[in-house]
Amino acid sequence: MSRNSLEKVLYDLSTSGANKKAFSAEPEKFLSRYQLTEEERALITGYKVREIADRGVNTMLTWGFWLQSGRAQRDYMKIMKREEA
Amino acid sequence: MAEIVGGFVVPHNPIMFYEPDAPSAAQKQVVLDAYAATAARIAELKADTAIIIGCDHYILYGTECLPRYVISTGEMDGPVDQLPGLKRAPIACHAELGTHICREGFESGFDWTVGRAMAVDHSVAIPHHYMVKPNAGMKSVAVMLACGVDPYLPMKRAWELGEQIAAAVKSFPGNERVVVIGSGGISHHVGDERMGEVNPDFDGRVLAAITSGDKQAMLGFTDDIILSEGGNGAMEIRTFACAMAAVGAAGGKVVAYEPITEWVTGMGFAELKAAA
């Protein structure tokens, strides 16, 4: 379990269009590059930003990860506040 | 001999570009007027060089390598994170001054990471856009401190770095008139559950420490205090500490302050007097 690898994935997705495209097309294949547990991979593919942040991941990255997927800011805040999105 | 003739602390809020009309027209105007006033003051000071102290937002540097402090020693461009109305472009740089500060630092215990063709993010590009660009012919040196991604640069080290910058400018063999710009929001939360909270009380205390040139008060903002009262974004006040130290912590005056919840930030502007 490593917040470092989680941060690496989110950083790579936030700074590269090619990575975003690869993740969007084949998430599991894209994530196989990284040292992640099965649980961590599920957190990412499920956009579980609250749980990811709870593992110490920088929230600049969780926020960017959410927004780059086209999801709504309002829903992000509900999830971060542990309200129903 | 080059000289630091003044300094500023200003915000670098990218939401201003995405949601320019989110706050009231009056609040927005205060911010735009404040940037214009600082640009005009730079002209009055006859400054020809700006040292802009910014901070990475997990945009420039990744988990592979997280530098503590970086200085531009050659060409420069940005912002990497382009904004509506602020596209990535070359930024006129003062490579010789950046190189000199770096080399002097190596001799005095400051192991700068260097950007020989450095890319900057909005923390440098926004102050450059509003304050430096209106003053034709000015050149810039960019400094990036670890304020947004841990391990954070200790406040004390940010201060020492400012002192090293001051000493190096003084020994630079030129006639440059230099302003130092500390770039950062005061209270703001980025991406966490408190995003949108602004704390005018905290912001007021930060501005008071700056304008009174109070080193102990500034260094008294521990990470715990900053995170609980100002938010993770307020870790950027390290850039203010660095700028204060660079100008000699001679005090100054608030140019403007607005707590703008729509832009999720306490937006503070101050001018720093250069020590005689």
Coordinates of C-alpha atoms in Angstrom, one line a residue:
Chain A
M1 CA 0.0 0.0 0.0
S2 CA 1.7 3.2 -1.1
R3 CA 0.4 6.7 -1.4
N4 CA 3.5 7.3 -3.6
S5 CA 2.3 5.1 -6.4
L6 CA -1.3 6.5 -6.1
E7 CA 0.1 10.0 -6.4
K8 CA 2.3 8.9 -9.4
V9 CA -0.8 7.7 -11.2
L10 CA -2.8 10.8 -10.6
Y11 CA 0.2 13.1 -11.4
D12 CA 0.7 11.2 -14.7
L13 CA -2.9 11.5 -15.6
S14 CA -3.1 15.2 -14.7
T15 CA 0.0 16.2 -16.7
S16 CA -0.3 14.1 -19.9
G17 CA -3.0 14.0 -22.5
A18 CA -1.6 10.7 -23.9
N19 CA -1.9 9.1 -20.4
K20 CA -5.5 10.3 -20.0
K21 CA -6.4 8.8 -23.4
A22 CA -4.7 5.5 -22.5
F23 CA -6.4 5.4 -19.1
S24 CA -9.7 6.2 -20.6
A25 CA -9.4 3.5 -23.3
E26 CA -8.0 0.7 -21.2
P27 CA -7.8 1.5 -17.5
E28 CA -6.5 -1.8 -16.3
K29 CA -3.8 -2.0 -19.0
F30 CA -2.7 1.6 -18.1
L31 CA -2.6 0.9 -14.4
S32 CA -0.5 -2.3 -14.9
R33 CA 2.5 0.1 -15.3
Y34 CA 2.3 1.0 -11.6
Q35 CA 3.0 -0.9 -8.3
L36 CA -0.5 -0.9 -7.1
T37 CA -2.6 -3.4 -5.1
E38 CA -5.8 -4.6 -6.5
E39 CA -7.6 -2.5 -3.9
E40 CA -5.7 0.6 -5.0
R41 CA -6.5 0.0 -8.7
A42 CA -10.2 -0.3 -7.8
L43 CA -10.0 3.0 -6.0
I44 CA -8.7 4.7 -9.1
T45 CA -11.0 3.1 -11.6
G46 CA -13.9 3.8 -9.3
Y47 CA -12.9 7.5 -8.8
K48 CA -13.0 7.0 -5.0
V49 CA -11.4 10.3 -4.3
R50 CA -12.4 10.4 -0.6
E51 CA -10.8 7.1 0.1
I52 CA -7.7 8.0 -2.0
A53 CA -7.3 11.3 -0.1
D54 CA -7.7 9.3 3.2
R55 CA -4.6 7.4 2.2
G56 CA -2.6 10.6 2.3
V57 CA -2.7 11.5 -1.4
N58 CA -2.4 15.2 -2.1
T59 CA -5.8 16.7 -2.6
M60 CA -4.6 18.9 -5.5
L61 CA -4.2 15.6 -7.3
T62 CA -7.5 14.1 -6.3
W63 CA -9.3 17.2 -7.4
G64 CA -7.5 17.4 -10.7
F65 CA -8.2 13.7 -11.3
W66 CA -11.9 14.2 -10.7
L67 CA -12.2 17.2 -12.9
Q68 CA -10.2 15.8 -15.8
S69 CA -12.7 13.0 -16.1
G70 CA -15.5 15.6 -16.8
R71 CA -17.2 15.0 -13.4
A72 CA -19.0 17.8 -11.6
Q73 CA -17.3 20.0 -9.0
R74 CA -20.5 19.9 -6.9
D75 CA -20.3 16.1 -6.7
Y76 CA -16.6 16.2 -5.8
M77 CA -17.3 18.4 -2.8
K78 CA -20.2 16.2 -1.7
I79 CA -17.9 13.1 -1.8
M80 CA -15.1 14.9 0.0
K81 CA -17.5 16.0 2.7
R82 CA -18.8 12.4 3.0
E83 CA -22.2 13.4 1.8
E84 CA -24.1 11.5 -0.8
A85 CA -23.0 12.6 -4.3
Chain B
M1 CA 26.2 46.9 -8.2
A2 CA 22.7 45.4 -8.5
E3 CA 20.1 46.5 -5.9
I4 CA 16.8 45.2 -4.5
V5 CA 14.6 48.3 -4.7
G6 CA 11.3 46.8 -3.5
G7 CA 9.1 43.9 -3.2
F8 CA 5.5 42.6 -3.2
V9 CA 3.4 39.7 -2.0
V10 CA 0.5 38.9 -4.3
P11 CA -1.9 36.0 -5.1
H12 CA -1.8 33.8 -8.2
N13 CA -5.3 32.5 -8.3
P14 CA -6.0 30.5 -11.6
I15 CA -9.8 30.5 -10.8
M16 CA -9.8 34.2 -11.7
F17 CA -9.2 33.2 -15.3
Y18 CA -11.7 30.4 -15.4
E19 CA -14.5 32.2 -13.5
P20 CA -13.7 35.9 -13.8
D21 CA -17.2 37.0 -12.9
A22 CA -17.8 34.6 -10.1
P23 CA -17.3 37.2 -7.3
S24 CA -19.0 40.6 -7.1
A25 CA -17.9 43.2 -9.7
A26 CA -16.6 45.3 -6.8
Q27 CA -14.4 42.5 -5.4
K28 CA -13.1 41.7 -8.8
Q29 CA -12.2 45.3 -9.4
V30 CA -10.3 45.5 -6.1
V31 CA -8.1 42.6 -7.3
L32 CA -7.5 44.0 -10.8
D33 CA -6.8 47.5 -9.4
A34 CA -4.3 46.0 -6.9
Y35 CA -2.4 44.2 -9.6
A36 CA -2.4 47.5 -11.7
A37 CA -1.2 49.4 -8.7
T38 CA 1.7 47.0 -8.1
A39 CA 2.7 47.2 -11.8
A40 CA 2.6 51.0 -11.6
R41 CA 4.7 50.9 -8.5
I42 CA 7.3 48.7 -10.2
A43 CA 7.5 51.4 -12.9
E44 CA 7.9 54.1 -10.2
L45 CA 10.8 52.1 -8.7
K46 CA 12.4 52.0 -12.2
A47 CA 12.9 48.3 -11.7
D48 CA 14.3 46.3 -14.6
T49 CA 14.3 42.9 -13.1
A50 CA 11.8 40.8 -11.1
I51 CA 12.6 37.8 -9.0
I52 CA 9.3 35.9 -8.8
I53 CA 9.0 33.4 -6.0
G54 CA 6.4 30.8 -6.8
C55 CA 5.6 27.2 -5.9
D56 CA 4.8 24.1 -7.8
H57 CA 1.2 22.7 -7.6
Y58 CA 2.1 19.1 -8.5
I59 CA 2.2 20.3 -12.1
L60 CA 5.9 20.8 -12.8
Y61 CA 7.5 18.1 -10.6
G62 CA 6.2 14.6 -10.0
T63 CA 6.8 11.8 -7.5
E64 CA 10.0 10.8 -9.4
C65 CA 11.8 13.9 -8.1
L66 CA 10.5 16.6 -5.9
P67 CA 13.0 19.5 -5.5
R68 CA 13.1 21.8 -2.5
Y69 CA 13.9 25.0 -4.3
V70 CA 14.6 25.7 -7.9
I71 CA 15.9 28.7 -9.7
S72 CA 15.9 29.7 -13.4
T73 CA 19.4 30.0 -14.8
G74 CA 18.5 30.2 -18.5
E75 CA 15.5 30.5 -20.6
M76 CA 12.0 30.3 -19.2
D77 CA 8.5 29.7 -20.4
G78 CA 5.0 29.2 -19.0
P79 CA 2.5 28.7 -17.7
V80 CA 2.6 25.0 -18.3
D81 CA -1.0 24.9 -17.0
Q82 CA -2.4 27.3 -19.6
L83 CA -5.3 29.4 -18.6
P84 CA -8.0 31.2 -20.6
G85 CA -6.3 34.4 -21.6
L86 CA -2.9 33.3 -20.4
K87 CA -1.3 30.9 -22.9
R88 CA 2.1 29.2 -22.5
A89 CA 4.8 31.5 -24.0
P90 CA 8.4 32.5 -23.5
I91 CA 9.1 34.7 -20.5
A92 CA 12.0 37.2 -20.8
C93 CA 14.6 35.9 -18.4
H94 CA 17.6 37.2 -16.6
A95 CA 19.8 34.2 -17.0
E96 CA 23.0 35.8 -15.7
L97 CA 21.4 36.9 -12.4
G98 CA 19.7 33.6 -11.8
T99 CA 23.1 31.8 -12.5
H100 CA 24.8 34.2 -10.1
I101 CA 22.4 33.6 -7.3
C102 CA 22.7 29.9 -7.8
R103 CA 26.5 29.9 -7.9
E104 CA 26.7 32.1 -4.8
G105 CA 24.3 29.7 -3.1
F106 CA 26.5 26.7 -3.9
E107 CA 29.3 28.5 -2.0
S108 CA 27.2 29.4 1.0
G109 CA 25.3 26.2 1.7
F110 CA 22.3 26.5 -0.6
D111 CA 22.1 23.5 -3.1
W112 CA 19.8 25.0 -5.6
T113 CA 18.2 22.8 -8.2
V114 CA 18.4 24.7 -11.5
G115 CA 16.1 25.1 -14.4
R116 CA 18.3 25.8 -17.4
A117 CA 15.3 26.0 -19.7
M118 CA 12.8 26.2 -17.0
A119 CA 9.0 25.8 -17.3
V120 CA 6.9 27.6 -14.7
D121 CA 3.3 27.2 -13.7
H122 CA 0.7 29.8 -12.9
S123 CA 2.3 30.8 -9.6
V124 CA 5.0 32.6 -11.6
A125 CA 3.1 33.3 -14.8
I126 CA 0.2 35.2 -13.2
P127 CA 2.3 37.8 -11.3
H128 CA 4.4 38.1 -14.4
H129 CA 1.3 38.7 -16.6
Y130 CA -0.2 41.4 -14.4
M131 CA 2.9 43.1 -12.9
V132 CA 6.0 42.5 -15.1
K133 CA 4.6 42.4 -18.6
P134 CA 3.1 45.9 -18.4
N135 CA 6.6 47.2 -17.7
A136 CA 8.3 46.8 -21.1
G137 CA 11.8 45.4 -21.2
M138 CA 11.8 43.8 -17.7
K139 CA 13.4 40.5 -17.3
S140 CA 12.6 37.9 -14.7
V141 CA 14.2 35.2 -12.6
A142 CA 11.9 32.4 -11.3
V143 CA 12.2 30.7 -8.0
M144 CA 10.0 27.8 -7.1
L145 CA 9.7 26.6 -3.5
A146 CA 8.2 23.3 -2.2
C147 CA 5.0 24.7 -0.8
G148 CA 2.3 22.6 -2.5
V149 CA 3.7 19.1 -2.2
D150 CA 5.4 17.5 0.8
P151 CA 8.0 17.4 2.0
Y152 CA 7.5 21.1 2.3
L153 CA 10.3 23.6 2.5
P154 CA 10.5 24.7 6.2
M155 CA 9.5 28.3 6.7
K156 CA 12.9 29.0 8.3
R157 CA 14.7 27.7 5.2
A158 CA 12.5 29.9 2.9
W159 CA 13.6 32.8 5.0
E160 CA 17.3 31.9 4.8
L161 CA 16.9 31.5 1.0
G162 CA 15.6 35.0 0.8
E163 CA 18.6 36.2 2.7
Q164 CA 20.9 34.3 0.3
I165 CA 19.1 35.9 -2.7
A166 CA 19.6 39.3 -1.2
A167 CA 23.3 38.8 -0.6
A168 CA 23.8 37.4 -4.1
V169 CA 21.9 40.3 -5.8
K170 CA 24.2 42.7 -3.9
S171 CA 27.3 41.1 -5.2
F172 CA 26.0 40.9 -8.8
P173 CA 28.2 43.0 -11.1
G174 CA 25.5 45.0 -12.8
N175 CA 23.2 48.0 -12.2
E176 CA 20.0 46.1 -12.1
R177 CA 17.1 47.4 -10.1
V178 CA 15.4 44.3 -8.8
V179 CA 12.0 43.8 -7.3
V180 CA 11.1 40.5 -5.4
I181 CA 7.6 39.1 -5.7
G182 CA 6.3 36.5 -3.3
S183 CA 3.5 34.8 -5.0
G184 CA 0.8 32.9 -3.1
G185 CA -2.7 32.9 -1.8
I186 CA -3.3 33.4 1.9
S187 CA -6.1 31.2 3.3
H188 CA -7.3 28.7 0.9
H189 CA -8.1 25.0 0.7
V190 CA -7.2 23.1 -2.5
G191 CA -9.2 20.0 -3.3
D192 CA -10.1 19.1 0.3
E193 CA -13.4 19.0 2.1
R194 CA -12.9 22.6 3.3
M195 CA -12.4 24.1 -0.2
G196 CA -14.3 27.4 -0.3
E197 CA -13.5 28.3 3.3
V198 CA -11.6 31.6 3.7
N199 CA -10.2 32.9 7.0
P200 CA -9.9 36.7 7.1
D201 CA -8.5 36.6 10.7
F202 CA -5.6 34.3 9.6
D203 CA -5.1 36.4 6.5
G204 CA -5.0 39.6 8.6
R205 CA -2.3 38.1 10.9
V206 CA -0.2 37.1 7.9
L207 CA -0.5 40.5 6.3
A208 CA 0.3 42.2 9.7
A209 CA 3.5 40.1 10.1
I210 CA 4.5 41.0 6.5
T211 CA 3.8 44.7 6.8
S212 CA 5.5 45.0 10.2
G213 CA 8.6 43.1 8.9
D214 CA 8.2 40.8 11.9
K215 CA 10.4 37.8 11.2
Q216 CA 9.4 35.9 14.4
A217 CA 5.7 36.3 13.7
M218 CA 6.2 35.0 10.2
L219 CA 8.3 32.0 11.3
G220 CA 5.7 31.5 14.0
F221 CA 3.2 30.3 11.4
T222 CA 4.0 26.6 11.9
D223 CA 2.7 24.0 9.4
D224 CA 0.0 22.9 12.0
I225 CA -1.2 26.5 12.4
I226 CA -1.2 27.1 8.6
L227 CA -3.0 23.9 7.8
S228 CA -5.7 24.2 10.5
E229 CA -6.3 28.0 10.1
G230 CA -5.3 28.8 6.6
G231 CA -5.6 25.5 4.7
N232 CA -3.2 23.5 2.6
G233 CA -3.1 26.3 0.0
A234 CA -1.8 28.7 2.6
M235 CA 1.5 26.7 2.8
E236 CA 2.3 29.1 0.0
I237 CA 3.1 31.9 2.5
R238 CA 6.6 30.5 2.4
T239 CA 7.0 32.5 -0.7
F240 CA 6.1 35.6 1.3
A241 CA 8.7 34.8 4.0
C242 CA 11.3 34.4 1.3
A243 CA 10.4 37.7 -0.3
M244 CA 10.4 39.4 3.1
A245 CA 13.9 38.2 3.9
A246 CA 15.1 39.2 0.4
V247 CA 14.1 42.8 0.9
G248 CA 15.4 42.9 4.4
A249 CA 12.1 42.7 6.3
A250 CA 11.7 46.4 6.5
G251 CA 8.0 46.4 6.7
G252 CA 5.5 47.6 4.1
K253 CA 1.9 48.3 3.5
V254 CA -1.2 46.5 2.5
V255 CA -2.2 47.3 -1.1
A256 CA -5.5 45.4 -1.0
Y257 CA -7.2 42.5 0.7
E258 CA -10.4 40.7 -0.3
P259 CA -11.7 37.4 1.1
I260 CA -13.2 35.9 -2.1
T261 CA -15.1 32.7 -1.4
E262 CA -16.1 32.4 -5.0
W263 CA -12.4 32.2 -5.9
V264 CA -11.9 30.1 -2.7
T265 CA -9.0 32.3 -1.5
G266 CA -8.1 35.2 0.8
M267 CA -6.5 37.5 -1.8
G268 CA -3.9 39.7 -0.2
F269 CA -1.6 42.2 -1.8
A270 CA 1.2 44.1 0.0
E271 CA 4.2 46.2 -0.9
L272 CA 7.4 45.5 0.9
K273 CA 9.8 48.3 1.6
A274 CA 13.4 47.5 0.8
A275 CA 15.8 47.9 3.7
A276 CA 18.1 50.9 3.4

